[in-house]
CSV table of C-alpha atoms and ligand atoms in Angstrom, one decimal:
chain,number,residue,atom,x,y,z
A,1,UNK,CA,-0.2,-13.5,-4.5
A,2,UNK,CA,-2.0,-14.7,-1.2
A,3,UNK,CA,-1.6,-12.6,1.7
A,4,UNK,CA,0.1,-15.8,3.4
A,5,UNK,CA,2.8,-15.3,0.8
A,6,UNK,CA,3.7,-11.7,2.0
A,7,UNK,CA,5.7,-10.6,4.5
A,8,UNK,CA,6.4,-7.3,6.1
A,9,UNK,CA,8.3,-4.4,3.1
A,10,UNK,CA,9.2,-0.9,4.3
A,11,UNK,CA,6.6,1.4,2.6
A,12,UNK,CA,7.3,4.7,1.7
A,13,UNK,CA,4.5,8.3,1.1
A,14,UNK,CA,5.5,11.7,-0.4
A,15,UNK,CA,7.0,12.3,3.4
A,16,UNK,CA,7.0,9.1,5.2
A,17,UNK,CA,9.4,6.3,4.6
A,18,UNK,CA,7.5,3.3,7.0
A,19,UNK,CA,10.1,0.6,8.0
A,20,UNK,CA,9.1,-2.4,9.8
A,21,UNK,CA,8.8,-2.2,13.4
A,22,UNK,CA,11.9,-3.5,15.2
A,23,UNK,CA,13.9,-3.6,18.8
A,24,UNK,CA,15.6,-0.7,17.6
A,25,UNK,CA,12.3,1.5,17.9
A,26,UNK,CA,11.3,0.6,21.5
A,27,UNK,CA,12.6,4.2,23.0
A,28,UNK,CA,10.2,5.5,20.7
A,29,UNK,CA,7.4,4.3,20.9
A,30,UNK,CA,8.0,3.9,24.7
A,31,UNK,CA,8.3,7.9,24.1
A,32,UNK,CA,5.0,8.0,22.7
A,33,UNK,CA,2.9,5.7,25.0
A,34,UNK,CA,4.4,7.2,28.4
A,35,UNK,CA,2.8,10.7,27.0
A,36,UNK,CA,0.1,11.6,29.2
A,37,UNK,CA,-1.2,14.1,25.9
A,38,UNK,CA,-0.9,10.5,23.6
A,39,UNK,CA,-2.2,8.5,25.8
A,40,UNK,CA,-5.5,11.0,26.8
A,41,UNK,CA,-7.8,9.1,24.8
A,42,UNK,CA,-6.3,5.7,24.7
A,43,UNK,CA,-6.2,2.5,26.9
A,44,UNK,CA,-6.5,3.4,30.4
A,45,UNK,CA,-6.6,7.1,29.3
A,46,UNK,CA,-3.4,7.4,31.6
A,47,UNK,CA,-0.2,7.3,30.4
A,48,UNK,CA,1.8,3.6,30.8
A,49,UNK,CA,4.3,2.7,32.7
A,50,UNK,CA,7.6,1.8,31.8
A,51,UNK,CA,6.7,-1.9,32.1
A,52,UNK,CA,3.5,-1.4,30.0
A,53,UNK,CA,5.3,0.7,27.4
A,54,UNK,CA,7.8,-2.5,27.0
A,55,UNK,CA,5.3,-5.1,26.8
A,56,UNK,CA,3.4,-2.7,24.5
A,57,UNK,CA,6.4,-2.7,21.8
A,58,UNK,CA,6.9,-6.2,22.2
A,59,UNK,CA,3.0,-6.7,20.9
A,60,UNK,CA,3.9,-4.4,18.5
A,61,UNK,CA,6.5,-6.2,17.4
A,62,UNK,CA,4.4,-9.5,17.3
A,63,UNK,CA,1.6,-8.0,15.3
A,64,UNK,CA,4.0,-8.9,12.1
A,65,UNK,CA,3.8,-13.2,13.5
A,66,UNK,CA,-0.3,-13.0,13.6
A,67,UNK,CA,-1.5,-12.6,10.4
A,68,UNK,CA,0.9,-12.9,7.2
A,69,UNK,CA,1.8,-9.3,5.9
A,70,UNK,CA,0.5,-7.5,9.1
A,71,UNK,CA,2.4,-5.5,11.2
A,72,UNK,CA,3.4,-2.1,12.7
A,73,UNK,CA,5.5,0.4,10.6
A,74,UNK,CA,8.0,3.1,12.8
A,75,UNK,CA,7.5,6.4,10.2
A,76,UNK,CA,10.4,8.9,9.7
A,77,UNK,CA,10.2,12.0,7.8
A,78,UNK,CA,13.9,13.4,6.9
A,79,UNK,CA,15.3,10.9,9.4
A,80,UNK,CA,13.4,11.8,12.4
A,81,UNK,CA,10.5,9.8,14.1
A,82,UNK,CA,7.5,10.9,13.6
A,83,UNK,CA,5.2,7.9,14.9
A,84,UNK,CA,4.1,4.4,13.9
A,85,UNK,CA,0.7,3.1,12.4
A,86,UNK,CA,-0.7,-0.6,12.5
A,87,UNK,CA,-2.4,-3.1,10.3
A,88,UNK,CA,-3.6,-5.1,13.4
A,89,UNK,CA,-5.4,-8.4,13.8
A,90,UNK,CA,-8.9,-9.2,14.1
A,91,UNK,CA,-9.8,-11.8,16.2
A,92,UNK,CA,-12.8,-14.2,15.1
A,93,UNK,CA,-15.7,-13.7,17.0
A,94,UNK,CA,-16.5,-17.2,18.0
A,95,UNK,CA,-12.6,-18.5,18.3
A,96,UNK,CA,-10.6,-15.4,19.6
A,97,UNK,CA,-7.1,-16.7,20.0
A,98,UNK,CA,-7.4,-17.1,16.2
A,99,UNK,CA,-7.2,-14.5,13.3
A,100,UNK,CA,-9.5,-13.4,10.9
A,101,UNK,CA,-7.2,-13.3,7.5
A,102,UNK,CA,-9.1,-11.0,5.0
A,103,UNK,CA,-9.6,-8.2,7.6
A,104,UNK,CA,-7.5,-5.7,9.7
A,105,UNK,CA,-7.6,-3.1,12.6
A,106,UNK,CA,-5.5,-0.5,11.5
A,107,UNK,CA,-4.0,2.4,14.1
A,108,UNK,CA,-1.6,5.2,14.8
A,109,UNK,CA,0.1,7.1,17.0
A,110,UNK,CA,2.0,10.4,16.1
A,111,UNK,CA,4.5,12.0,18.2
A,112,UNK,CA,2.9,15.2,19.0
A,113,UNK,CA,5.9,17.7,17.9
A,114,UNK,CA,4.1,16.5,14.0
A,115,UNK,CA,0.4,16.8,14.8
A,116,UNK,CA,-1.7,18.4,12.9
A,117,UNK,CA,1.0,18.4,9.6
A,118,UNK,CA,-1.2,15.6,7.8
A,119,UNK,CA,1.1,13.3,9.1
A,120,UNK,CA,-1.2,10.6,10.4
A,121,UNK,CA,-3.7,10.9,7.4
A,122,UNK,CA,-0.4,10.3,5.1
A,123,UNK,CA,0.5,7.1,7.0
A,124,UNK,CA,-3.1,6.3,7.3
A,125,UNK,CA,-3.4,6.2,3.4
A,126,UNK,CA,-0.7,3.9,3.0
A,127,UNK,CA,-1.7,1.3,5.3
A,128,UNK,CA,-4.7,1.1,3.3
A,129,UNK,CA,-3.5,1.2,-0.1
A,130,UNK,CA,-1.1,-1.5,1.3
A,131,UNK,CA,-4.0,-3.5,2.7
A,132,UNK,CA,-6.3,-3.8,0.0
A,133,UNK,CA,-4.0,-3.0,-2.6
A,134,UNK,CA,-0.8,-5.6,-2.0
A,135,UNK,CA,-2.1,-7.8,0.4
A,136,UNK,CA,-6.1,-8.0,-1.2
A,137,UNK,CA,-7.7,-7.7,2.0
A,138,UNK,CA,-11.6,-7.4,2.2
A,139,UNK,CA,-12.1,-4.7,4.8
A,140,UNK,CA,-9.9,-2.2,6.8
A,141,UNK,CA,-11.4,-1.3,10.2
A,142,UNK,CA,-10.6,1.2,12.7
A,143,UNK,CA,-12.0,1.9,16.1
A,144,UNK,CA,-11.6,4.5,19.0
A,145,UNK,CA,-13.3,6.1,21.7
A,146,UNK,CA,-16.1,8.5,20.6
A,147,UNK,CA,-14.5,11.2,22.2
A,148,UNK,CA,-11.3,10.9,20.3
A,149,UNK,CA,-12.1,13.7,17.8
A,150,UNK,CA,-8.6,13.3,16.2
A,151,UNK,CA,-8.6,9.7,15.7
A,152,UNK,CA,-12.4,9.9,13.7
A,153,UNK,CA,-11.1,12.9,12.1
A,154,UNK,CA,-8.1,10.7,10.6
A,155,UNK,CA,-10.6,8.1,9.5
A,156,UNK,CA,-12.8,9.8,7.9
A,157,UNK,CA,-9.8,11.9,5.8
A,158,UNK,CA,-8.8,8.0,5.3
A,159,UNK,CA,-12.2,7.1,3.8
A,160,UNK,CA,-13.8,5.3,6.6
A,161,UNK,CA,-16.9,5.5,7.6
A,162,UNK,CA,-18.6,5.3,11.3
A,163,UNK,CA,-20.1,1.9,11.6
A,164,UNK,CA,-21.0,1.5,14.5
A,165,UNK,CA,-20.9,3.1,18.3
A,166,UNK,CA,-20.7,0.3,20.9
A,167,UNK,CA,-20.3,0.2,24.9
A,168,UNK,CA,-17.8,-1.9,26.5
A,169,UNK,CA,-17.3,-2.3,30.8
A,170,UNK,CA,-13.8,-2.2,31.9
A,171,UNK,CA,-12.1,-2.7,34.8
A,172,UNK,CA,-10.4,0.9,34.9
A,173,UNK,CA,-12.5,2.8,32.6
A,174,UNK,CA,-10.9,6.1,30.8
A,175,UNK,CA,-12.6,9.1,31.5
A,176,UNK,CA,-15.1,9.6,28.5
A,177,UNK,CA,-15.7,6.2,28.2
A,178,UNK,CA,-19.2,6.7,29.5
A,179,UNK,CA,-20.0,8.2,25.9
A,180,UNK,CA,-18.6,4.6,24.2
A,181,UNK,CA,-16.5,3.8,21.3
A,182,UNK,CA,-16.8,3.9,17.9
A,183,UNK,CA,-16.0,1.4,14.7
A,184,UNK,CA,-15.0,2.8,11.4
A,185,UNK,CA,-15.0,0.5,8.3
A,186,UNK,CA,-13.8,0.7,4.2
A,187,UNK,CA,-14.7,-2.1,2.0
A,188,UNK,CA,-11.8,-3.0,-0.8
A,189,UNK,CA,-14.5,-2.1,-3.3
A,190,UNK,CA,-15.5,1.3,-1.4
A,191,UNK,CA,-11.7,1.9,-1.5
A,192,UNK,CA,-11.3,1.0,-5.1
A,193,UNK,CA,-14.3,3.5,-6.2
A,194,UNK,CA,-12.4,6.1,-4.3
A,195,UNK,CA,-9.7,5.7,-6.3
A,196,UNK,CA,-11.1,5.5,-9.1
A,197,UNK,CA,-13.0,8.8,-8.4
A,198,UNK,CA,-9.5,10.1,-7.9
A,199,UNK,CA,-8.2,9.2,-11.1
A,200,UNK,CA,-11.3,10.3,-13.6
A,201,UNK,CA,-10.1,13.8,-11.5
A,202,UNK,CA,-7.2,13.6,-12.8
A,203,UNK,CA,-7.5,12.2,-16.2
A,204,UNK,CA,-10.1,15.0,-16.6
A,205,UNK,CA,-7.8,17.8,-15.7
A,206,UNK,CA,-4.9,16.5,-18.4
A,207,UNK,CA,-4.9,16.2,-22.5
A,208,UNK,CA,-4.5,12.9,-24.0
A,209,UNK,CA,-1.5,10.6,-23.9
A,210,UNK,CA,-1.1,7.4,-24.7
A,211,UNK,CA,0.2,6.8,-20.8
A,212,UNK,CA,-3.1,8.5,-19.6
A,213,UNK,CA,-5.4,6.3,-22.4
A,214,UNK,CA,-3.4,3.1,-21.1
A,215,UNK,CA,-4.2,4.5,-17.3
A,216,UNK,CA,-7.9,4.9,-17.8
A,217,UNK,CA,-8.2,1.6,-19.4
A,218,UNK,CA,-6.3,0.0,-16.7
A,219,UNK,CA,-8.6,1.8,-14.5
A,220,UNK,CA,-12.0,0.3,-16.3
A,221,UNK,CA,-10.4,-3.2,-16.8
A,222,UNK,CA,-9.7,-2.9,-12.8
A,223,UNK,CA,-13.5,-1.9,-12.0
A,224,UNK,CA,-14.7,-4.7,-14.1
A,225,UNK,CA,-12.6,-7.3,-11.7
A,226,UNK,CA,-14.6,-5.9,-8.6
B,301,LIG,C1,-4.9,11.2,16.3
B,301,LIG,C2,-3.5,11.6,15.8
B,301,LIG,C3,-2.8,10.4,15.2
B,301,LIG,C4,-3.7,12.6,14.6
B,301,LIG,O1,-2.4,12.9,14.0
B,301,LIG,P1,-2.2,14.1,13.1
B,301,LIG,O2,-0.9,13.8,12.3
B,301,LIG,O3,-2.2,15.4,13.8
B,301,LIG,O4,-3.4,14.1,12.1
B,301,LIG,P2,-3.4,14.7,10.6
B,301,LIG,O5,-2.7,16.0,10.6
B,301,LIG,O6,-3.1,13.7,9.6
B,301,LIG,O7,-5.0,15.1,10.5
B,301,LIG,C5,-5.9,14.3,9.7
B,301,LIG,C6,-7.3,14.9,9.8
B,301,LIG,O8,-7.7,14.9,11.1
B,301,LIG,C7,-8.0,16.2,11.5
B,301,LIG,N1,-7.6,16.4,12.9
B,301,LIG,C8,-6.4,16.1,13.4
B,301,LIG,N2,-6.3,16.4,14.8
B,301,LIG,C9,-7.6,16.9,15.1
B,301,LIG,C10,-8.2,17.3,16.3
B,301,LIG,N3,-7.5,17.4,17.4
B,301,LIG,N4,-9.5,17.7,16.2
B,301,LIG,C11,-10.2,17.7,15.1
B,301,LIG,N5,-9.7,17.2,13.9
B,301,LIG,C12,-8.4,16.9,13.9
B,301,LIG,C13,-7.2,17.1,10.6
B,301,LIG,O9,-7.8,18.4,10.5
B,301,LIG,C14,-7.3,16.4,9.3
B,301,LIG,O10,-8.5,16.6,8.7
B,301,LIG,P3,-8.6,16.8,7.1
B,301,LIG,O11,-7.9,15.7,6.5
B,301,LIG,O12,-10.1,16.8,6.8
B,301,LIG,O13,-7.9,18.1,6.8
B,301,LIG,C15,-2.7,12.3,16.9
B,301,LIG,O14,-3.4,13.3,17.4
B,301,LIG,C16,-2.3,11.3,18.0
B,301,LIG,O15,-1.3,10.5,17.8
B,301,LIG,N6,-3.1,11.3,19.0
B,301,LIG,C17,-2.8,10.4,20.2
B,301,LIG,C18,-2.9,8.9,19.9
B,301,LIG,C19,-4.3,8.6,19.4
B,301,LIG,O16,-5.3,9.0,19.8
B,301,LIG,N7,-4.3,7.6,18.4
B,301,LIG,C20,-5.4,7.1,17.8
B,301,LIG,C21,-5.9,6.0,18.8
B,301,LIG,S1,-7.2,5.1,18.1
């Protein structure tokens, strides 16, 4: 199906069921973005105001109007918040108030009562799987400032690689902006071999079944299609 076709489902990880973001989530990701340890690395590097953190959800919010099957997911584990992760758009280069449709920023933000759990690497995974794997999108990007150890670290446990580091002037710079920011990418193909990488794993560590034989041919018929 094209990715015009889709629109927003609730997603759901080992830990993490991912609901569409709605009205009902502002106070937390208000919570989140008005979080002077969030927000270190982020934006202004400061955290927002209460006025920012609205107009902030509402763009949140909107993300899922953009681009057909985009959007930002609120993730709760057991019931309870734990933070929300994007699959943004990409504005073309030479028309900006339009949308690139085969390519996403994706993003995160982890209340910090959960960090360092694997939470935003679980999320993370999703988004991607969902990406390439439902919606057939040709890359998955990512970006953040080269100081933001946590963000690459996510990243690269996501499968993205550092692209490229590039300098931007703002108006209110962050502190640390001085060192730049940095653009991670994945490929649908890179993501597929990684998968596929996964599953020989597997398939090498279990005796044969007809499921598994019907698995690893699904698995070569797949490569073929790439
Ligand atoms: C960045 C952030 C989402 C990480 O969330 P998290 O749930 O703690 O991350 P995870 O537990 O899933 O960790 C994933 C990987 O990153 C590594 N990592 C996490 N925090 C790290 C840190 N502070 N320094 C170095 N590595 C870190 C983990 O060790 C793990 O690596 P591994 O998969 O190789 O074992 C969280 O710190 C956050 O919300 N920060 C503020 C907002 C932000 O910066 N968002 C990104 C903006 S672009």
């Amino acid at each position: 199906m094209a990715a015009t076709e889709k629109s927003q489902p609730t997603l759901r990880t080992a830990r993490l069921e991912l609901v569409p973001l709605g009205p009902e989530h502002r106070e937390h990701t208000m919570k989140l973005d008005m979080d002077p340890t969030v927000m270190k690395h982020v934006a202004f590097g400061r955290p927002f105001t209460e006025d920012e953190a609205i107009q902030v959800h509402t763009w949140l919010m909107s993300c899922a109007t953009m681009v057909p099957g985009f959007g930002t997911w609120a993730g709760f584990a057991d019931g309870e918040f734990v933070g929300w992760w994007i699959l943004g758009p990409v504005p073309k280069k030479d028309s900006p108030e339009e949308y690139l449709t085969d390519r996403t920023e994706y993003g995160f933000r982890v209340s910090p009562k959960f960090w360092g759990q694997g939470y935003a690497k679980e999320g993370g995974r999703e988004m991607i799987r969902h990406a390439f794997a439902d919606l057939g999108l040709a890359e998955v990007i990512g970006e953040t400032m080269t100081v933001n150890t946590a963000s690459r670290a996510v990243m690269a446990s996501c499968g993205l690689k550092h692209v490229e580091t590039f300098f931007n002037t703002y108006p209110t710079p962050p502190p640390g902006i001085e060192e730049g920011e940095v653009r991670y990418s994945i490929s649908r193909e890179e993501w597929y071999a990684t998968q596929e990488v996964s599953v020989s794993r597997d398939l090498k560590q279990q005796s044969w079944s007809p499921g598994t034989a019907l698995y690893n041919f699904y698995g070569y018929l797949r490569k073929m299609l790439w």
